[in-house]
CSV table of C-alpha atoms in Angstrom, one decimal:
chain,number,residue,atom,x,y,z
S,1,MET,CA,86.2,93.2,-21.5
S,2,LEU,CA,89.9,93.7,-21.5
S,3,ARG,CA,89.5,95.7,-24.7
S,4,LYS,CA,86.9,98.0,-23.0
S,5,TYR,CA,89.4,98.7,-20.2
S,6,ALA,CA,92.2,99.3,-22.6
S,7,ILE,CA,90.1,101.9,-24.5
S,8,LEU,CA,89.0,103.5,-21.2
S,9,LEU,CA,92.6,103.7,-20.1
S,10,GLY,CA,93.5,105.2,-23.5
S,11,ALA,CA,90.7,107.7,-23.0
S,12,VAL,CA,92.1,108.8,-19.7
S,13,MET,CA,95.6,109.2,-21.1
S,14,ALA,CA,94.3,111.0,-24.1
S,15,LEU,CA,92.3,113.4,-21.9
S,16,ALA,CA,95.3,114.1,-19.7
S,17,TRP,CA,97.2,114.8,-22.9
S,18,SER,CA,94.7,117.2,-24.4
S,19,SER,CA,93.7,118.9,-21.2
S,20,THR,CA,95.5,122.1,-22.3
S,21,TYR,CA,93.3,123.1,-25.2
S,22,ALA,CA,95.2,123.9,-28.4
S,23,ASN,CA,94.1,126.4,-31.0
S,24,PRO,CA,95.1,126.0,-34.7
S,25,GLU,CA,97.9,128.6,-34.4
S,26,ASP,CA,99.4,126.7,-31.4
S,27,ASP,CA,99.0,123.5,-33.5
S,28,ARG,CA,100.8,125.1,-36.4
S,29,MET,CA,103.7,126.4,-34.4
S,30,ALA,CA,104.2,123.0,-32.6
S,31,PHE,CA,104.0,121.3,-36.0
S,32,GLU,CA,106.6,123.6,-37.5
S,33,LYS,CA,108.8,123.2,-34.4
S,34,TYR,CA,108.6,119.4,-34.7
S,35,PHE,CA,110.1,119.5,-38.1
S,36,THR,CA,112.6,122.3,-37.6
S,37,THR,CA,113.9,120.4,-34.5
S,38,LYS,CA,114.1,117.1,-36.4
S,39,PHE,CA,115.8,118.6,-39.4
S,40,PRO,CA,117.8,121.6,-38.0
S,41,GLU,CA,119.9,121.8,-41.1
S,42,VAL,CA,116.9,122.4,-43.5
S,43,PRO,CA,116.0,126.0,-44.0
S,44,LEU,CA,112.4,126.7,-43.2
S,45,ASN,CA,111.5,127.7,-46.8
S,46,ASP,CA,113.1,124.5,-48.2
S,47,PHE,CA,110.5,122.1,-46.7
S,48,GLN,CA,108.1,122.7,-49.5
S,49,ASN,CA,110.5,120.7,-51.7
S,50,GLY,CA,109.3,117.6,-49.9
S,51,ILE,CA,111.7,114.7,-49.9
S,52,TYR,CA,114.4,116.7,-51.7
S,53,SER,CA,114.7,118.9,-48.6
S,54,VAL,CA,116.0,115.9,-46.6
S,55,ASP,CA,117.5,113.6,-49.2
S,56,PRO,CA,120.6,115.1,-50.8
S,57,VAL,CA,121.1,112.2,-53.3
S,58,ALA,CA,117.6,112.4,-54.7
S,59,ARG,CA,117.9,116.2,-54.7
S,60,ALA,CA,120.7,116.2,-57.2
S,61,ASP,CA,118.5,114.1,-59.7
S,62,TRP,CA,115.6,116.4,-59.0
S,63,GLU,CA,117.5,119.6,-59.7
S,64,GLN,CA,118.5,118.2,-63.0
S,65,ILE,CA,114.9,117.3,-63.8
S,66,GLU,CA,113.8,120.8,-62.9
S,67,GLU,CA,116.0,122.2,-65.6
S,68,PHE,CA,113.5,120.9,-68.2
S,69,PRO,CA,110.5,120.6,-66.0
S,70,PRO,CA,108.2,117.7,-67.0
S,71,TYR,CA,105.1,119.7,-66.0
S,72,GLU,CA,105.7,122.4,-68.6
S,73,LEU,CA,103.5,120.7,-71.2
S,74,ALA,CA,100.7,120.5,-68.6
S,75,ILE,CA,101.0,124.3,-67.8
S,76,ASP,CA,100.7,125.1,-71.5
S,77,ALA,CA,97.7,122.8,-72.0
S,78,GLY,CA,96.2,124.3,-68.9
S,79,GLU,CA,96.7,127.8,-70.2
S,80,ALA,CA,95.0,127.0,-73.5
S,81,GLU,CA,92.1,125.4,-71.7
S,82,TYR,CA,91.8,128.4,-69.3
S,83,ASN,CA,91.5,130.8,-72.3
S,84,LYS,CA,89.1,128.6,-74.3
S,85,PRO,CA,85.6,130.1,-74.0
S,86,PHE,CA,82.7,127.9,-72.8
S,87,ALA,CA,79.7,127.2,-75.1
S,88,ASN,CA,77.9,130.1,-73.5
S,89,GLY,CA,80.7,132.5,-74.4
S,90,LYS,CA,82.0,132.9,-70.9
S,91,SER,CA,85.2,131.4,-69.6
S,92,TYR,CA,87.2,130.6,-66.5
S,93,SER,CA,88.3,134.2,-66.3
S,94,ASP,CA,84.7,135.1,-65.4
S,95,CYS,CA,85.2,132.9,-62.3
S,96,PHE,CA,88.8,133.5,-61.5
S,97,GLY,CA,90.0,136.7,-63.1
S,98,ASP,CA,93.6,136.3,-64.3
S,99,GLY,CA,93.7,132.8,-62.6
S,100,ALA,CA,96.4,133.5,-60.1
S,101,VAL,CA,94.2,132.4,-57.2
S,102,ARG,CA,95.9,129.3,-55.8
S,103,GLY,CA,96.7,131.2,-52.6
S,104,GLN,CA,93.0,131.8,-51.9
S,105,TYR,CA,92.4,128.1,-51.5
S,106,PRO,CA,91.3,126.1,-49.6
S,107,TYR,CA,88.9,128.3,-47.7
S,108,TRP,CA,85.9,127.8,-45.4
S,109,ASP,CA,82.6,129.0,-47.0
S,110,SER,CA,80.5,130.1,-44.0
S,111,GLU,CA,77.3,130.1,-46.0
S,112,ARG,CA,77.7,126.6,-47.5
S,113,LYS,CA,79.3,125.3,-44.4
S,114,GLU,CA,82.1,123.5,-46.2
S,115,VAL,CA,85.7,123.7,-47.4
S,116,ILE,CA,86.1,124.9,-50.9
S,117,THR,CA,89.2,123.7,-52.7
S,118,MET,CA,90.5,125.1,-56.0
S,119,GLU,CA,89.6,122.0,-57.9
S,120,LEU,CA,86.1,122.1,-56.6
S,121,ALA,CA,85.8,125.7,-57.6
S,122,ILE,CA,87.1,124.9,-61.1
S,123,ASN,CA,84.4,122.3,-61.6
S,124,GLU,CA,81.7,124.5,-60.1
S,125,CYS,CA,82.8,127.3,-62.5
S,126,ARG,CA,82.2,124.8,-65.3
S,127,THR,CA,78.8,123.5,-64.2
S,128,SER,CA,77.5,126.9,-63.4
S,129,ASN,CA,78.3,127.8,-67.0
S,130,GLY,CA,76.5,124.7,-68.4
S,131,GLU,CA,79.7,122.6,-69.0
S,132,GLU,CA,80.2,119.0,-67.9
S,133,PRO,CA,82.4,118.7,-64.7
S,134,LEU,CA,85.9,117.3,-65.2
S,135,ARG,CA,87.2,114.1,-63.6
S,136,TRP,CA,89.0,114.9,-60.3
S,137,ASN,CA,92.4,113.3,-60.2
S,138,LYS,CA,94.2,113.9,-63.5
S,139,GLY,CA,93.9,115.1,-67.0
S,140,LYS,CA,92.3,118.5,-67.7
S,141,ILE,CA,91.6,119.5,-64.1
S,142,ALA,CA,95.2,118.8,-63.2
S,143,GLU,CA,96.4,120.8,-66.2
S,144,LEU,CA,94.2,123.8,-65.4
S,145,SER,CA,95.4,123.5,-61.8
S,146,ALA,CA,99.0,123.4,-63.0
S,147,TYR,CA,98.6,126.6,-65.0
S,148,MET,CA,96.8,128.4,-62.2
S,149,SER,CA,99.4,127.2,-59.6
S,150,TYR,CA,102.2,128.3,-61.9
S,151,ILE,CA,101.0,131.9,-62.2
S,152,SER,CA,100.3,131.9,-58.5
S,153,ARG,CA,103.9,131.0,-57.6
S,154,GLY,CA,105.4,133.2,-54.9
S,155,GLN,CA,102.0,133.7,-53.1
S,156,THR,CA,102.0,132.8,-49.4
S,157,VAL,CA,99.9,130.1,-47.9
S,158,ASP,CA,97.4,131.8,-45.7
S,159,VAL,CA,94.5,129.5,-44.8
S,160,LYS,CA,92.0,131.2,-42.5
S,161,ILE,CA,89.7,129.6,-39.9
S,162,PRO,CA,87.0,132.3,-39.3
S,163,GLU,CA,86.7,132.8,-35.6
S,164,ASP,CA,83.1,133.7,-35.8
S,165,ASP,CA,82.2,130.3,-37.2
S,166,PRO,CA,82.6,127.4,-34.9
S,167,GLU,CA,81.8,125.0,-37.7
S,168,ALA,CA,85.0,126.1,-39.5
S,169,LEU,CA,87.0,125.1,-36.5
S,170,ALA,CA,85.1,121.8,-36.3
S,171,ALA,CA,86.1,121.1,-40.0
S,172,TYR,CA,89.7,121.8,-39.2
S,173,GLU,CA,89.5,119.6,-36.2
S,174,ARG,CA,88.1,116.7,-38.2
S,175,GLY,CA,90.9,117.1,-40.8
S,176,LYS,CA,93.4,117.1,-37.9
S,177,GLN,CA,91.9,113.9,-36.4
S,178,PHE,CA,92.0,112.3,-39.8
S,179,TYR,CA,95.7,113.1,-40.1
S,180,TYR,CA,96.7,111.5,-36.8
S,181,THR,CA,94.4,108.5,-37.0
S,182,LYS,CA,95.8,105.1,-37.8
S,183,ARG,CA,94.1,103.4,-40.7
S,184,GLY,CA,94.2,100.2,-42.8
S,185,GLN,CA,95.5,96.8,-42.4
S,186,LEU,CA,99.0,98.1,-41.9
S,187,ASN,CA,97.8,100.4,-39.1
S,188,PHE,CA,99.5,103.7,-40.0
S,189,SER,CA,98.5,107.3,-39.6
S,190,CYS,CA,99.7,110.0,-42.0
S,191,PHE,CA,101.9,111.3,-39.3
S,192,ASP,CA,103.4,107.9,-38.6
S,193,CYS,CA,105.1,108.2,-42.0
S,194,HIS,CA,105.4,111.9,-42.7
S,195,GLY,CA,106.1,113.0,-39.1
S,196,THR,CA,107.7,110.3,-36.9
S,197,GLY,CA,109.0,108.5,-40.0
S,198,ALA,CA,110.1,111.5,-42.0
S,199,GLY,CA,113.6,111.1,-43.4
S,200,LYS,CA,113.5,107.4,-43.0
S,201,GLY,CA,113.0,104.9,-45.7
S,202,VAL,CA,110.0,102.8,-46.8
S,203,ARG,CA,111.3,100.2,-49.3
S,204,LEU,CA,113.5,102.2,-51.7
S,205,GLU,CA,111.8,105.5,-51.0
S,206,LYS,CA,112.5,108.0,-48.2
S,207,LEU,CA,109.6,109.7,-46.5
S,208,SER,CA,109.1,113.4,-46.9
S,209,PRO,CA,108.3,115.7,-43.9
S,210,ALA,CA,104.7,116.9,-43.8
S,211,LEU,CA,105.6,120.6,-43.4
S,212,GLY,CA,105.1,122.2,-46.8
S,213,HIS,CA,103.3,119.2,-48.2
S,214,THR,CA,100.6,121.2,-49.9
S,215,THR,CA,102.5,124.1,-51.5
S,216,HIS,CA,103.4,122.6,-54.9
S,217,TRP,CA,100.3,120.9,-56.4
S,218,PRO,CA,99.5,119.5,-58.8
S,219,VAL,CA,102.6,117.3,-59.1
S,220,TYR,CA,104.1,115.6,-62.1
S,221,ARG,CA,105.1,112.2,-60.9
S,222,SER,CA,107.3,110.0,-63.0
S,223,LYS,CA,105.3,107.1,-61.7
S,224,TRP,CA,102.1,108.6,-63.0
S,225,GLY,CA,103.7,109.9,-66.2
S,226,ALA,CA,101.4,113.0,-65.8
S,227,VAL,CA,100.3,115.7,-63.4
S,228,GLY,CA,98.0,114.6,-60.7
S,229,THR,CA,96.1,116.4,-57.9
S,230,LEU,CA,96.7,116.4,-54.2
S,231,HIS,CA,93.6,114.3,-53.6
S,232,ARG,CA,95.0,111.7,-55.9
S,233,ARG,CA,98.1,111.5,-53.7
S,234,PHE,CA,95.9,111.3,-50.6
S,235,GLY,CA,94.1,108.3,-52.1
S,236,GLY,CA,97.4,106.6,-53.0
S,237,CYS,CA,98.8,107.1,-49.5
S,238,ASN,CA,95.6,105.6,-48.0
S,239,ARG,CA,95.7,102.6,-50.2
S,240,GLN,CA,99.4,102.1,-49.5
S,241,VAL,CA,98.6,101.2,-45.9
S,242,ARG,CA,95.7,99.0,-47.2
S,243,ALA,CA,93.0,101.4,-46.1
S,244,LYS,CA,90.1,102.1,-48.4
S,245,ASN,CA,90.6,105.4,-50.0
S,246,PHE,CA,88.0,108.2,-49.8
S,247,LYS,CA,86.4,110.0,-52.7
S,248,SER,CA,88.5,112.8,-54.2
S,249,GLN,CA,86.9,116.1,-53.3
S,250,GLY,CA,84.7,114.4,-50.8
S,251,GLN,CA,84.3,115.9,-47.3
S,252,GLU,CA,87.1,113.9,-45.8
S,253,TYR,CA,89.8,114.9,-48.2
S,254,ARG,CA,88.7,118.5,-48.4
S,255,GLU,CA,88.9,118.8,-44.6
S,256,LEU,CA,92.2,117.0,-44.6
S,257,GLU,CA,93.5,119.5,-47.1
S,258,TYR,CA,92.1,122.4,-45.0
S,259,PHE,CA,94.1,121.1,-41.9
S,260,LEU,CA,97.3,120.2,-43.8
S,261,THR,CA,97.4,123.4,-45.7
S,262,TYR,CA,96.9,125.4,-42.5
S,263,MET,CA,100.0,123.7,-41.1
S,264,SER,CA,102.0,125.2,-44.0
S,265,ASN,CA,100.7,128.8,-43.5
S,266,GLY,CA,103.5,131.3,-44.2
S,267,HIS,CA,105.2,129.0,-46.8
S,268,GLU,CA,105.6,130.1,-50.4
S,269,LEU,CA,103.5,128.5,-53.1
S,270,ASN,CA,105.8,126.7,-55.6
S,271,GLY,CA,103.6,124.6,-57.8
S,272,PRO,CA,103.4,122.7,-59.9
S,273,GLY,CA,106.0,120.3,-58.7
S,274,ALA,CA,108.0,117.3,-59.9
S,275,ARG,CA,108.4,114.2,-57.9
S,276,ARG,CA,109.4,110.6,-58.5
I,1,MET,CA,64.8,49.1,-61.8
I,2,LYS,CA,62.1,51.2,-60.2
I,3,LYS,CA,63.9,50.8,-56.9
I,4,TYR,CA,67.0,52.3,-58.3
I,5,VAL,CA,65.2,55.2,-59.8
I,6,ILE,CA,63.6,56.0,-56.5
I,7,SER,CA,66.7,55.7,-54.5
I,8,GLY,CA,68.6,57.7,-57.1
I,9,LEU,CA,66.0,60.5,-57.0
I,10,LEU,CA,66.2,60.4,-53.2
I,11,ALA,CA,69.9,60.7,-53.2
I,12,LEU,CA,69.7,63.6,-55.7
I,13,SER,CA,67.2,65.4,-53.6
I,14,PHE,CA,69.5,65.1,-50.6
I,15,VAL,CA,72.4,66.6,-52.6
I,16,VAL,CA,70.2,69.5,-53.8
I,17,ALA,CA,68.9,70.1,-50.3
I,18,GLY,CA,72.5,69.9,-49.1
I,19,THR,CA,73.9,72.5,-51.5
I,20,SER,CA,71.0,74.9,-50.9
I,21,LEU,CA,71.6,74.6,-47.2
I,22,ALA,CA,75.2,75.4,-47.7
I,23,GLY,CA,74.0,78.2,-50.0
I,24,ASP,CA,71.8,79.6,-47.4
I,25,GLU,CA,74.6,79.5,-44.8
I,26,PHE,CA,76.9,81.2,-47.3
I,27,GLU,CA,74.3,83.9,-48.0
I,28,ALA,CA,73.8,84.7,-44.3
I,29,ALA,CA,77.6,84.7,-43.6
I,30,TRP,CA,78.2,86.9,-46.6
I,31,GLN,CA,75.5,89.4,-45.6
I,32,ALA,CA,76.8,89.5,-42.0
I,33,ALA,CA,80.4,90.2,-43.3
I,34,ASP,CA,79.1,92.9,-45.7
I,35,ASP,CA,77.2,94.6,-42.9
I,36,LYS,CA,80.3,94.6,-40.7
I,37,ARG,CA,82.2,96.1,-43.6
I,38,LYS,CA,79.6,98.9,-43.9
I,39,GLU,CA,79.8,99.5,-40.2
I,40,ALA,CA,83.6,99.9,-40.5
I,41,ALA,CA,83.1,102.3,-43.5
I,42,SER,CA,80.7,104.4,-41.4
I,43,MET,CA,83.5,104.8,-38.9
I,44,LYS,CA,85.9,105.7,-41.8
I,45,SER,CA,87.9,102.6,-41.1
I,46,GLU,CA,87.2,100.3,-43.9
I,47,TRP,CA,90.2,98.4,-45.2
I,48,ARG,CA,91.3,98.3,-48.8
I,49,ASP,CA,90.8,94.6,-49.6
I,50,THR,CA,87.6,93.7,-47.7
I,51,LYS,CA,85.2,94.4,-50.5
I,52,LYS,CA,87.5,92.5,-52.9
I,53,MET,CA,87.4,89.5,-50.7
I,54,LEU,CA,83.6,89.6,-50.6
I,55,ASP,CA,83.4,89.9,-54.4
I,56,LYS,CA,85.7,86.9,-54.7
I,57,ALA,CA,83.7,84.9,-52.2
I,58,LYS,CA,80.6,85.4,-54.4
I,59,GLN,CA,82.5,84.2,-57.5
I,60,ALA,CA,83.8,81.1,-55.6
I,61,ALA,CA,80.2,80.3,-54.4
I,62,GLU,CA,78.9,80.6,-57.9
I,63,LYS,CA,81.4,78.1,-59.1
I,64,GLY,CA,80.3,75.8,-56.2
I,65,ASP,CA,83.6,76.1,-54.3
I,66,MET,CA,82.0,76.6,-51.0
I,67,ASP,CA,85.1,76.0,-48.9
I,68,ALA,CA,86.9,78.8,-50.6
I,69,ALA,CA,83.8,81.0,-50.5
I,70,MET,CA,83.3,80.5,-46.8
I,71,SER,CA,87.0,81.1,-45.9
I,72,LEU,CA,87.0,84.4,-47.9
I,73,VAL,CA,83.9,85.5,-46.1
I,74,ALA,CA,85.5,84.7,-42.8
I,75,MET,CA,88.6,86.7,-43.7
I,76,ALA,CA,86.5,89.7,-44.8
I,77,HIS,CA,84.5,89.5,-41.6
I,78,GLU,CA,87.6,89.5,-39.5
I,79,GLN,CA,89.0,92.5,-41.4
I,80,ALA,CA,85.9,94.5,-40.9
I,81,ALA,CA,85.8,93.7,-37.2
I,82,ASP,CA,89.4,94.7,-36.9
I,83,GLY,CA,88.7,97.9,-38.7
I,84,ILE,CA,85.9,98.7,-36.3
I,85,GLU,CA,88.2,97.9,-33.3
I,86,GLN,CA,90.9,100.1,-34.8
I,87,ALA,CA,88.5,103.0,-35.2
I,88,GLU,CA,87.3,102.6,-31.6
I,89,ARG,CA,90.9,102.6,-30.3
I,90,GLU,CA,91.9,105.5,-32.6
I,91,SER,CA,89.0,107.7,-31.6
I,92,VAL,CA,90.8,108.3,-28.3
I,93,MET,CA,94.4,107.6,-29.2
I,94,TRP,CA,94.9,109.8,-32.2
I,95,ILE,CA,95.4,112.9,-30.1
I,96,THR,CA,98.5,111.5,-28.4
I,97,ARG,CA,100.4,111.8,-31.7
I,98,VAL,CA,99.8,115.6,-32.2
I,99,PRO,CA,103.0,117.5,-31.7
I,100,ARG,CA,102.8,120.0,-28.9
C-alpha cells in the first residue's frame, strides 16, 4: 500500500517536472550545457576523447599510446575485408560506396520503422549478397567498422529525427528513457555514472562524461585486447551494475544508440578509438 | 523376518513419498520464480544473476540438496520481484534525472 502511494507521489512529481515538454533539440542543448558547466575547463570538441578529457594523468598515457595506435591492425584488416569480393562478385562497395559513411548512422528508416546502425547495415549488406552474417560484438565486424570509421574521420555527427514521423520521435524517447532508468541489483542508470558521476572514480577507474560517447567507435580496449563495438560496451556497462544485458543490435540498444548519438550532434567523428 | 521386510518397505515408501513431495514443492517454487523473472524481463528489468541462481537451484535439486535448492529459488524470486518493483518505480522517476 505504502509502495502504491510512493509511486503515485513519484508520478505527480515527475509530471510536474516534465510539464514543460522538451523536444530533442532542447534535450541536446541541456545535455551539452550540463557537461560544459560541470567541466568548464574542457573544450567542447575534447569531450569525444572520453575519460581523457577529464583525467590529465590517464591522458598522458593515452597520448603516448596514440603514437602507435593499437587499432591500426584492425583498420588494415578491415580494409582488406572491405575490398574482398563476395562469392557473388559484388562487395561492400556496392552497399557503401567508398565506405566513408559512419556519419550517416544511426538513422531512422521510416519504411521499416526502426533504427539502422552501421553494424546492422554491414550485416544486411552481407546477407543480401548471400553471405553469412558476422557476429556482432568483435572480430570482423569491428574491423570493418574500424576501417569505415577511420576513413569517416572528420565528419560531423548529425542524427536526424524526421519530424513527419512520430514513430521516430517515439524511438528516440524510448532510448532516452532507457538512458535515465536505474537498472540491476546495484540500481544505477547510465546517467548516474556518466552524468552525475562523471569525473569521479569507480574503483580505480574514473567515469567519462557522456557527451561525445559515441564519436569514436569501435574502440580498441586493452582489457579486450581487440577492437569491440559500441553495443559490446553497452552490454558491459549493463552487466557491471548487475543488470541482464540486452542483445547487441536488438531494438533496445539501437534506440539507445539513436538517443545517445543525437546528444553528440555537432561533434566530430574520431574513430576508431583507444581506451583502457 | 517378514515383519522387518514389511516395515522396511513401509519406511522406504515414506522416504520416497517425502522426497517426491519436496520435489513437487521445489518444482512449483522454481516455476513461480522463473515466471517472475520473465515478468521482470518483459519490463526490461531483469537482473544479471537471477537466471544463474535458478540454474544452480536445479543442479542442487538434482543432487538432492533440497535446502540449498530452495534457498536459491527464494533468492531468485526475491531478485525478480525487486526488479519488477524497480521498473515500476523507474517508469515514473527516470524523467527527474534528465538535465533541463
